[in-house]
Every structure is written in C-alpha cells, then in structure tokens.
Coordinates of C-alpha atoms in Angstrom, one line a residue:
M26 CA 20.3 21.3 -52.9
S27 CA 16.6 22.0 -53.2
A28 CA 17.0 22.7 -56.9
G29 CA 18.8 19.4 -57.3
M30 CA 16.0 17.6 -55.4
R31 CA 13.4 19.2 -57.6
H32 CA 15.3 18.1 -60.7
D33 CA 15.5 14.5 -59.4
D34 CA 11.8 14.5 -58.6
L35 CA 10.9 15.7 -62.1
R36 CA 13.2 13.2 -63.7
R37 CA 11.6 10.4 -61.6
R38 CA 8.1 11.5 -62.5
N39 CA 8.9 11.7 -66.2
R40 CA 10.5 8.3 -66.2
A41 CA 7.5 6.8 -64.4
M42 CA 5.1 8.4 -66.9
V43 CA 7.0 6.9 -69.9
I44 CA 7.2 3.4 -68.3
A45 CA 3.5 3.5 -67.4
A46 CA 2.6 4.6 -71.0
V47 CA 4.5 1.6 -72.4
R48 CA 3.0 -0.8 -69.9
R49 CA -0.5 0.4 -70.7
A50 CA -0.1 0.5 -74.5
G51 CA 2.1 -2.6 -75.0
Q52 CA 4.2 -1.4 -78.0
P53 CA 3.7 2.4 -78.4
S54 CA 5.8 4.7 -80.6
R55 CA 7.5 7.7 -79.1
T56 CA 4.8 9.8 -80.7
E57 CA 2.1 7.8 -79.1
I58 CA 3.9 8.1 -75.7
A59 CA 4.0 11.9 -76.2
S60 CA 0.3 12.0 -76.9
A61 CA -0.5 9.9 -73.8
T62 CA 1.8 11.7 -71.4
G63 CA 2.0 15.3 -72.6
L64 CA 5.8 15.2 -72.5
S65 CA 7.8 16.7 -75.2
H66 CA 9.4 14.6 -77.9
S67 CA 12.9 15.6 -76.8
T68 CA 12.2 14.6 -73.2
I69 CA 10.8 11.2 -74.3
S70 CA 13.8 10.6 -76.6
A71 CA 16.2 11.3 -73.7
I72 CA 14.3 9.2 -71.2
S73 CA 13.7 6.3 -73.6
A74 CA 17.4 6.3 -74.5
D75 CA 18.3 6.0 -70.8
L76 CA 15.7 3.3 -70.2
I77 CA 17.0 1.3 -73.2
S78 CA 20.6 1.6 -72.1
E79 CA 19.6 0.4 -68.6
G80 CA 17.8 -2.7 -70.1
I81 CA 14.4 -1.6 -68.9
L82 CA 12.9 -0.9 -72.4
A83 CA 13.7 -2.3 -75.8
E84 CA 13.0 -1.1 -79.3
T85 CA 10.8 -3.3 -81.5
K86 CA 9.0 -3.2 -84.8
G87 CA 6.0 -0.9 -84.9
S88 CA 2.4 -2.2 -84.9
E89 CA 0.8 -3.2 -88.1
H90 CA -1.4 -0.1 -88.2
A91 CA 1.6 2.1 -87.7
T92 CA 3.8 0.5 -90.4
A93 CA 0.9 0.5 -92.8
R94 CA 0.9 4.3 -92.9
R95 CA 2.8 6.2 -95.6
G96 CA 6.3 7.3 -94.8
R97 CA 9.0 6.0 -92.5
P98 CA 7.8 3.2 -90.1
Q99 CA 7.9 4.3 -86.5
V100 CA 10.0 2.3 -84.0
A101 CA 8.0 1.1 -81.1
L102 CA 9.1 0.7 -77.5
S103 CA 8.3 -2.3 -75.3
L104 CA 9.1 -3.5 -71.8
N105 CA 12.2 -5.7 -71.7
P106 CA 11.0 -9.1 -70.2
K107 CA 14.5 -9.7 -68.9
A108 CA 14.7 -6.4 -66.9
G109 CA 13.5 -8.2 -63.8
A110 CA 10.7 -10.3 -62.3
V111 CA 8.2 -10.4 -59.6
I112 CA 6.9 -13.3 -57.4
V113 CA 3.2 -13.6 -56.8
A114 CA 1.3 -16.1 -54.6
V115 CA -2.3 -16.8 -53.6
L116 CA -3.3 -18.5 -50.4
S117 CA -6.9 -19.7 -50.4
L118 CA -9.0 -22.4 -48.9
S119 CA -7.2 -25.7 -49.4
D120 CA -5.0 -24.2 -52.1
L121 CA -1.6 -22.5 -52.6
S122 CA -0.5 -21.1 -55.9
A123 CA 2.5 -19.1 -56.9
A124 CA 4.3 -17.8 -60.1
I125 CA 7.3 -15.9 -61.2
V126 CA 6.3 -13.2 -63.7
D127 CA 8.8 -11.4 -66.0
Y128 CA 8.9 -7.6 -66.3
S129 CA 6.6 -7.7 -69.3
G130 CA 3.9 -9.4 -67.2
V131 CA 4.2 -12.9 -68.6
P132 CA 4.3 -15.9 -66.2
V133 CA 7.6 -17.7 -66.5
V134 CA 7.0 -20.6 -64.1
E135 CA 4.0 -21.6 -62.0
E136 CA 3.1 -24.0 -59.2
N137 CA -0.1 -25.0 -57.6
R138 CA -0.9 -27.5 -54.9
R139 CA -3.6 -28.6 -52.5
L140 CA -3.1 -27.7 -48.9
S141 CA -5.1 -28.5 -45.8
T142 CA -5.2 -24.8 -44.7
A143 CA -7.9 -25.4 -42.1
T144 CA -5.9 -28.1 -40.2
I145 CA -2.2 -27.5 -40.5
S146 CA -0.2 -25.6 -37.9
R147 CA 0.9 -22.0 -38.3
D148 CA 4.5 -23.0 -38.8
E149 CA 3.6 -25.6 -41.4
L150 CA 1.5 -23.0 -43.3
V151 CA 4.4 -20.6 -43.5
A152 CA 6.9 -23.4 -44.3
E153 CA 4.7 -24.6 -47.2
L154 CA 4.6 -21.1 -48.7
V155 CA 8.3 -20.5 -48.3
A156 CA 9.2 -23.9 -49.8
M157 CA 7.1 -23.3 -52.9
L158 CA 8.6 -19.9 -53.5
R159 CA 12.1 -21.4 -52.9
R160 CA 11.4 -24.0 -55.5
L161 CA 10.3 -21.4 -58.0
T162 CA 13.2 -19.0 -57.4
T163 CA 15.9 -21.8 -57.6
G164 CA 14.4 -23.5 -60.7
R165 CA 16.4 -23.4 -63.9
S166 CA 13.4 -22.1 -65.9
T167 CA 13.6 -18.7 -64.3
G168 CA 17.0 -18.0 -65.9
P169 CA 18.8 -14.8 -65.0
L170 CA 15.6 -13.0 -64.0
K171 CA 16.1 -11.1 -60.7
P172 CA 12.9 -11.1 -58.5
L173 CA 12.3 -7.5 -57.3
R174 CA 9.0 -7.8 -55.5
I175 CA 6.7 -10.4 -53.8
V176 CA 3.0 -9.9 -53.5
L177 CA 1.0 -12.5 -51.5
A178 CA -2.8 -12.4 -51.8
I179 CA -4.9 -14.1 -49.0
Q180 CA -8.5 -14.8 -48.5
G181 CA -9.4 -12.7 -45.5
I182 CA -8.2 -9.5 -43.9
S183 CA -4.7 -8.0 -44.1
D184 CA -3.6 -4.8 -42.3
A185 CA -3.7 -1.5 -44.1
A186 CA 0.1 -1.5 -44.3
A187 CA -0.1 -4.8 -46.3
R188 CA 2.3 -6.6 -43.9
V189 CA 0.1 -9.0 -41.8
M190 CA -2.7 -11.5 -42.4
L191 CA -5.0 -10.4 -39.6
W192 CA -7.7 -13.0 -40.1
S193 CA -8.8 -15.5 -42.7
P194 CA -11.6 -18.0 -42.8
I195 CA -9.3 -20.6 -44.3
T196 CA -7.2 -21.1 -41.2
P197 CA -7.6 -20.8 -37.4
H198 CA -4.4 -18.9 -37.1
R199 CA -4.4 -15.1 -36.9
D200 CA -1.9 -12.2 -37.1
I201 CA 0.7 -13.9 -39.3
P202 CA 3.3 -11.4 -40.4
F203 CA 3.8 -12.9 -43.8
A204 CA 5.6 -9.9 -45.3
D205 CA 8.3 -9.8 -42.6
M206 CA 8.8 -13.5 -42.8
L207 CA 9.2 -13.6 -46.5
E208 CA 11.5 -10.6 -46.5
R209 CA 13.7 -12.4 -44.0
E210 CA 13.8 -15.5 -46.2
F211 CA 14.3 -13.9 -49.6
A212 CA 15.5 -10.3 -48.9
I213 CA 12.8 -9.1 -51.4
P214 CA 10.3 -6.3 -50.5
T215 CA 6.9 -8.0 -49.9
T216 CA 3.3 -7.0 -49.4
V217 CA 0.2 -9.0 -48.2
E218 CA -3.0 -8.1 -50.1
N219 CA -6.6 -9.1 -49.9
D220 CA -7.5 -11.5 -52.8
C221 CA -10.6 -9.6 -53.9
N222 CA -8.6 -6.3 -54.0
M223 CA -6.3 -8.0 -56.5
M224 CA -9.3 -9.1 -58.6
A225 CA -10.2 -5.5 -58.9
V226 CA -6.7 -4.5 -59.9
A227 CA -6.7 -7.1 -62.6
L228 CA -10.1 -6.1 -63.9
R229 CA -8.9 -2.6 -64.4
W230 CA -6.0 -3.8 -66.5
R231 CA -8.2 -6.2 -68.5
D232 CA -11.0 -3.8 -69.3
P233 CA -10.2 -0.2 -68.4
A234 CA -13.2 1.2 -70.4
R235 CA -15.6 -0.6 -68.1
Y236 CA -13.6 -0.8 -64.9
R237 CA -12.2 2.6 -64.4
D238 CA -13.2 5.2 -61.8
N239 CA -15.8 3.3 -59.7
F240 CA -16.5 -0.4 -59.8
I241 CA -16.9 -3.4 -57.6
A242 CA -15.5 -7.0 -57.8
I243 CA -17.4 -9.6 -55.8
L244 CA -16.1 -13.1 -55.2
L245 CA -18.8 -15.8 -55.4
S246 CA -17.2 -18.9 -54.1
H247 CA -17.0 -20.9 -50.9
G248 CA -16.9 -17.4 -49.3
I249 CA -18.1 -14.0 -50.4
G250 CA -15.6 -11.1 -50.8
M251 CA -15.3 -7.7 -52.4
G252 CA -12.8 -5.4 -54.0
L253 CA -13.9 -1.8 -54.3
V254 CA -12.5 1.0 -56.5
L255 CA -13.7 4.5 -55.8
K256 CA -12.6 7.5 -57.8
G257 CA -9.9 5.5 -59.4
E258 CA -8.4 4.3 -56.2
L259 CA -8.5 0.9 -54.6
F260 CA -10.4 1.3 -51.3
T261 CA -8.6 0.2 -48.2
G262 CA -9.3 1.1 -44.6
T263 CA -7.1 2.8 -42.1
R264 CA -6.5 -0.4 -40.2
S265 CA -7.5 -3.2 -42.6
S266 CA -7.2 -4.0 -46.3
G267 CA -10.7 -2.9 -47.2
G268 CA -14.4 -3.8 -47.2
E269 CA -15.7 -7.1 -46.1
F270 CA -18.9 -7.3 -48.1
G271 CA -19.4 -11.0 -47.2
H272 CA -19.5 -10.2 -43.5
M273 CA -22.0 -7.3 -43.7
I274 CA -25.0 -8.3 -41.6
H275 CA -28.0 -9.4 -43.7
Q276 CA -30.1 -10.9 -40.9
P277 CA -29.2 -10.1 -37.3
S278 CA -28.7 -13.3 -35.2
G279 CA -29.3 -15.2 -38.4
A280 CA -27.5 -18.1 -40.1
L281 CA -24.0 -19.2 -38.8
C282 CA -21.1 -17.9 -40.9
R283 CA -17.6 -19.3 -41.2
C284 CA -16.3 -16.2 -39.3
G285 CA -18.2 -17.4 -36.2
R286 CA -20.8 -14.6 -36.3
R287 CA -24.4 -14.9 -37.3
G288 CA -26.4 -13.4 -40.1
C289 CA -23.6 -12.4 -42.5
V290 CA -24.3 -12.1 -46.3
E291 CA -21.9 -15.0 -46.8
A292 CA -23.9 -17.2 -44.4
Y293 CA -26.7 -17.0 -47.1
A294 CA -24.7 -16.7 -50.3
G295 CA -21.5 -18.6 -50.0
D296 CA -21.3 -22.1 -51.5
Y297 CA -21.5 -23.7 -48.1
A298 CA -24.6 -21.6 -47.3
I299 CA -26.4 -22.5 -50.6
W300 CA -25.5 -26.1 -50.1
R301 CA -26.8 -26.0 -46.5
N302 CA -30.1 -24.5 -47.5
A303 CA -30.6 -26.7 -50.5
H304 CA -30.2 -29.8 -48.3
R305 CA -32.6 -28.3 -45.7
K306 CA -30.0 -28.3 -42.9
S307 CA -30.3 -26.0 -39.9
E308 CA -29.0 -22.5 -40.6
Y309 CA -27.1 -22.9 -37.3
S310 CA -25.2 -26.0 -38.5
T311 CA -21.5 -25.8 -38.9
P312 CA -20.5 -24.6 -42.4
E313 CA -19.0 -27.5 -44.4
D314 CA -15.6 -27.1 -46.1
G315 CA -15.5 -30.1 -48.5
I316 CA -18.0 -28.8 -51.1
G317 CA -16.4 -29.1 -54.5
N318 CA -17.1 -27.2 -57.8
A319 CA -18.7 -30.3 -59.2
D320 CA -21.1 -30.5 -56.3
M321 CA -22.2 -26.9 -56.9
V322 CA -22.5 -27.4 -60.7
A323 CA -24.9 -30.4 -60.0
L324 CA -26.8 -28.3 -57.4
A325 CA -27.3 -25.5 -59.9
A326 CA -28.5 -27.9 -62.5
R327 CA -31.2 -29.2 -60.1
A328 CA -32.2 -25.6 -59.3
R329 CA -32.7 -24.9 -63.0
S330 CA -34.9 -27.9 -63.4
G331 CA -37.7 -26.4 -61.4
E332 CA -39.0 -25.2 -58.0
G333 CA -37.7 -26.9 -54.9
A334 CA -35.2 -26.5 -52.1
E335 CA -32.3 -25.9 -54.6
R336 CA -34.1 -23.1 -56.4
E337 CA -35.1 -21.6 -53.0
A338 CA -31.5 -21.7 -51.8
Y339 CA -30.4 -19.6 -54.8
R340 CA -33.3 -17.2 -54.2
T341 CA -32.1 -16.8 -50.6
A342 CA -28.5 -16.2 -51.8
G343 CA -29.5 -13.7 -54.5
T344 CA -31.7 -11.8 -52.1
A345 CA -28.8 -11.5 -49.5
I346 CA -26.4 -10.3 -52.2
G347 CA -29.0 -7.8 -53.6
Y348 CA -29.8 -6.2 -50.2
G349 CA -26.1 -5.9 -49.5
L350 CA -25.4 -4.2 -52.8
G351 CA -28.4 -2.0 -52.5
S352 CA -27.2 -0.8 -49.1
L353 CA -23.7 -0.2 -50.6
F354 CA -25.2 1.7 -53.6
A355 CA -27.1 3.9 -51.1
L356 CA -23.7 5.1 -49.9
I357 CA -21.6 5.3 -53.1
D358 CA -24.1 5.3 -55.9
P359 CA -24.4 2.4 -58.4
A360 CA -21.3 1.2 -60.1
P361 CA -20.4 -1.6 -62.5
V362 CA -20.2 -5.0 -60.7
A363 CA -18.1 -8.0 -61.7
F364 CA -19.1 -11.3 -60.1
V365 CA -16.1 -13.6 -60.0
G366 CA -15.5 -17.2 -59.1
G367 CA -17.3 -20.5 -59.4
G368 CA -20.5 -19.1 -58.2
A369 CA -20.7 -16.8 -61.3
A370 CA -21.5 -19.9 -63.3
A371 CA -24.9 -19.9 -61.6
F372 CA -25.4 -16.2 -62.0
D373 CA -28.6 -16.8 -64.1
L374 CA -30.1 -18.3 -60.9
L375 CA -29.0 -15.4 -58.7
E376 CA -29.5 -12.3 -60.9
P377 CA -33.3 -12.0 -60.8
Y378 CA -33.3 -12.0 -57.0
I379 CA -30.3 -9.7 -56.8
R380 CA -32.1 -7.1 -58.9
T381 CA -35.4 -7.5 -57.1
A382 CA -33.7 -6.9 -53.7
I383 CA -31.7 -3.9 -55.0
A384 CA -34.9 -2.3 -56.2
Q385 CA -36.3 -2.5 -52.7
T386 CA -33.4 -0.4 -51.3
A387 CA -32.5 3.3 -51.6
G388 CA -29.5 2.2 -53.7
G389 CA -31.9 0.9 -56.3
Q390 CA -33.4 4.2 -57.4
H391 CA -30.8 4.4 -60.2
S392 CA -31.2 0.8 -61.3
D393 CA -30.6 1.8 -64.9
A394 CA -27.0 2.6 -64.0
I395 CA -26.4 -0.9 -62.5
S396 CA -24.6 -3.4 -64.8
F397 CA -23.3 -6.8 -64.1
D398 CA -20.6 -9.0 -65.7
T399 CA -19.2 -12.4 -64.7
V400 CA -15.8 -14.1 -64.7
A401 CA -15.9 -17.8 -63.9
D402 CA -12.4 -18.5 -62.6
E403 CA -10.9 -16.2 -59.9
L404 CA -7.4 -17.6 -59.6
P405 CA -6.0 -16.3 -62.9
L406 CA -7.5 -12.9 -62.1
I407 CA -6.0 -12.8 -58.6
L408 CA -2.6 -13.8 -59.8
Q409 CA -2.7 -11.1 -62.6
G410 CA -3.8 -8.5 -60.0
C411 CA -0.8 -9.5 -57.8
A412 CA 1.5 -9.3 -60.8
M413 CA 0.3 -5.8 -61.8
R414 CA 0.5 -4.6 -58.2
A415 CA 4.1 -5.9 -57.9
L416 CA 5.1 -4.6 -61.3
A417 CA 3.7 -1.1 -60.6
F418 CA 5.9 -1.0 -57.5
V419 CA 8.9 -2.0 -59.7
D420 CA 8.0 0.7 -62.3
Q421 CA 7.5 3.5 -59.8
E422 CA 9.8 2.8 -56.9
I423 CA 12.8 1.2 -58.6
F424 CA 13.1 1.8 -62.4
A425 CA 11.6 5.3 -62.2
V426 CA 14.2 6.2 -59.7
G427 CA 17.0 4.9 -61.9
L428 CA 19.3 1.9 -61.7
E429 CA 22.1 4.0 -60.5
A430 CA 20.2 4.9 -57.4
L431 CA 19.4 1.2 -56.9
D432 CA 23.0 0.2 -57.3
A433 CA 24.0 2.9 -54.9
G434 CA 22.1 1.1 -52.2
K435 CA 19.2 3.4 -51.8
E436 CA 16.2 1.9 -50.0
V437 CA 13.2 1.5 -52.2
A438 CA 10.9 -0.6 -50.2

C-alpha cells in the first residue's frame, strides 16, 4: 500500500510539473519541458500523452523560432482552453466585477457594475454577487466550459483560511463567510482573497524577472493596500490574509482613517486624505467616499502647476508612504516595489518625498537596491491574479491528480 501511495504521489508531482511548465512557457516543446523540469523525455512523453487524451493539453504547431531550425519541426504543447474554467470576482468600493476565464487564462465573459457597497445591507451585498455570478455561469457565451474554482478578491482583510471577509472599508458589515455562501450556491470550491495579494500574484506572472523572490505591490487608490512576496511565497498571516500597510501607524493620534482609527498611512496617502488636505479640511473630518478619478487627475494637475495646498498634500502623502516603506525595509531589506492604481498616475508628485523619507530610516541604508514601477489600473491586475490563483488550484489539485480520481468522487477542495 505504501509503495502504491508513493507511486501516486510521484505521478501527481510529475503531472503538476508538466502542466506548470506549459502554463509558464505558453507553447513549449517536449524538449523544452524536459529542460525546465528535469524530467526524462520518456516520462514527459507518457504524461503528455495522458494529459492530451484527458483533454487537458493539446498539440499545436511549434513556435517560429523552433520551426526555423534545421531538421524536423518540434510539436508544441499548449493548454486546452476547453478543459475547464474558473470564476473570478472583485468586490471593491462602489464596484463589483466578475469574469469567467477559460483554462488557458483567457476571459470568456465579463461583467462590471456600480454598487453602493457602503450603504446596502449584508443580504443585498451577497445577493448582488450571487446574481452576477449566476448570470455569467448561465450565459450562452460560456459554452460547455465547466467552472472548477471561484476566487473572490475583496478590499480589506480575509481570514488566513481564505473563507471569510473579516473587515473591509467598503462596507460596514463584517465577518461575511463568502466562501461558504458561494459554495452552497454553486457547489464549486471557493476562496476569498485580499485584492492586493492578487495584484502581487499577477505581477509575478507578468514580469517574473523583476517580480520573483521578494517584492511589494502597493495599491494607491481611495485606500492604501499591500501585497507582499517574501522568498517566493505570498505573505499571509496566521489569522488574516496578510499585511495591512495602509493601516500601519504613521502619526499616533493623527488624521482620521476610514478604518475608524487615527494616524494610519492611508489617512495621509489615500485619495480621500490627499483631497482632504488639498482642500485644507480638518484631518479629523470624516473621509469622503465620492471622490472620482477625474477629481484626482485635476487635483494632481494643480499640484504640478506650483506650490500650494495641492502640492503640500502630495508631499504629505509621499512622506507617509516613504516612512512606512522605510520601516518595512528595515525588517525585510529593500525589494522592488510596484505602485498600482489611479494614484500611480501622480507618482511623479509622490516619488521625491517617498525617497526622502525612506532615506531617513534604517531601511534606506541600501537605497541603491530600491526600485519603483507603476501600473495605472488595478482592476485588470486583480482579476488576472484571481485567475492565476484559481488556475493554479485546478492545475495542482485537480488535473495533476488525474481525471479518473476526480470522476471517482475524490474530494479535491
């Protein structure tokens, strides 16, 4: 029995390695898979034959650089888009988005709508999400694709087990067990993830050379968030979904934050904080929710025109972010940082003050190792991160096990 288990474990590992190699490379040949995985050609041939017969992989023409070489053109392997699908959704301030993504990672159908997340009831919030996913899964455009995983990203904190939204600044409702609710509705394994964590997952897929072992994704939007990767692993806590950079204390008993506390980084660097300071309102005034992207674009333009309250508001924001990053770098050493979201469009106003503040901290002693990048729109990044998170589950926990195990009714959640 133990020998049989070891054989099954080895088979599962090898299948997972082959699927992962194809997902990373797109359309690799069997020779390229052997180079990437270290598996023998005979093992890869046997595994790929099984995966093709199961409809998970497909053979396709080799890439141009491969076919241009002398000799017999190599046949490439690719992911079969029709092997299955995943459902991804993002719940953010006043906005709900969802998509069905095929097995190759391409969105098949999408929907987005405005939603008064700050005012609707808990039941209405859940009902809106369920209704959107129901419309997507019953639409004709999805064809025969079978959804195998749901990943919901939320602004705020989820539990470490990725089941419950513990708290979010977008709604007064707490402790919503979204995963259990969606699993009851759709009978599909579900996880609840922090939106900034999903940004980090997507960045790693988009640019693995830059975003590899250690890096940080920071959301600059109405709120401030962070996704952190350390030693190649997405950082999550033992109880919650990870670090809350925006709610680190910048100034004890300072400006009022959306979370209800005072002095958070976000209370100086979120859109509502920059807006509040630029209009010389009291730092103790209630954060406004109705500030649009056009408002912030116009505010940044005024800040660029010269000194004044607008420029000072960005100076205050950059300083808060810089001190926060400097403190973080004192713990983990400097790492590449991606600033994501609408606020990244004003990064030219923030960067000088960010760097100045970092230099004043212990984390700034290796400032030559600090590099910044910007991505202006967070939603596509979050959706992609959700999709890759979901597809990785399908790869490793379903297709690597084998369809016969799935058909036999083994639990894979």
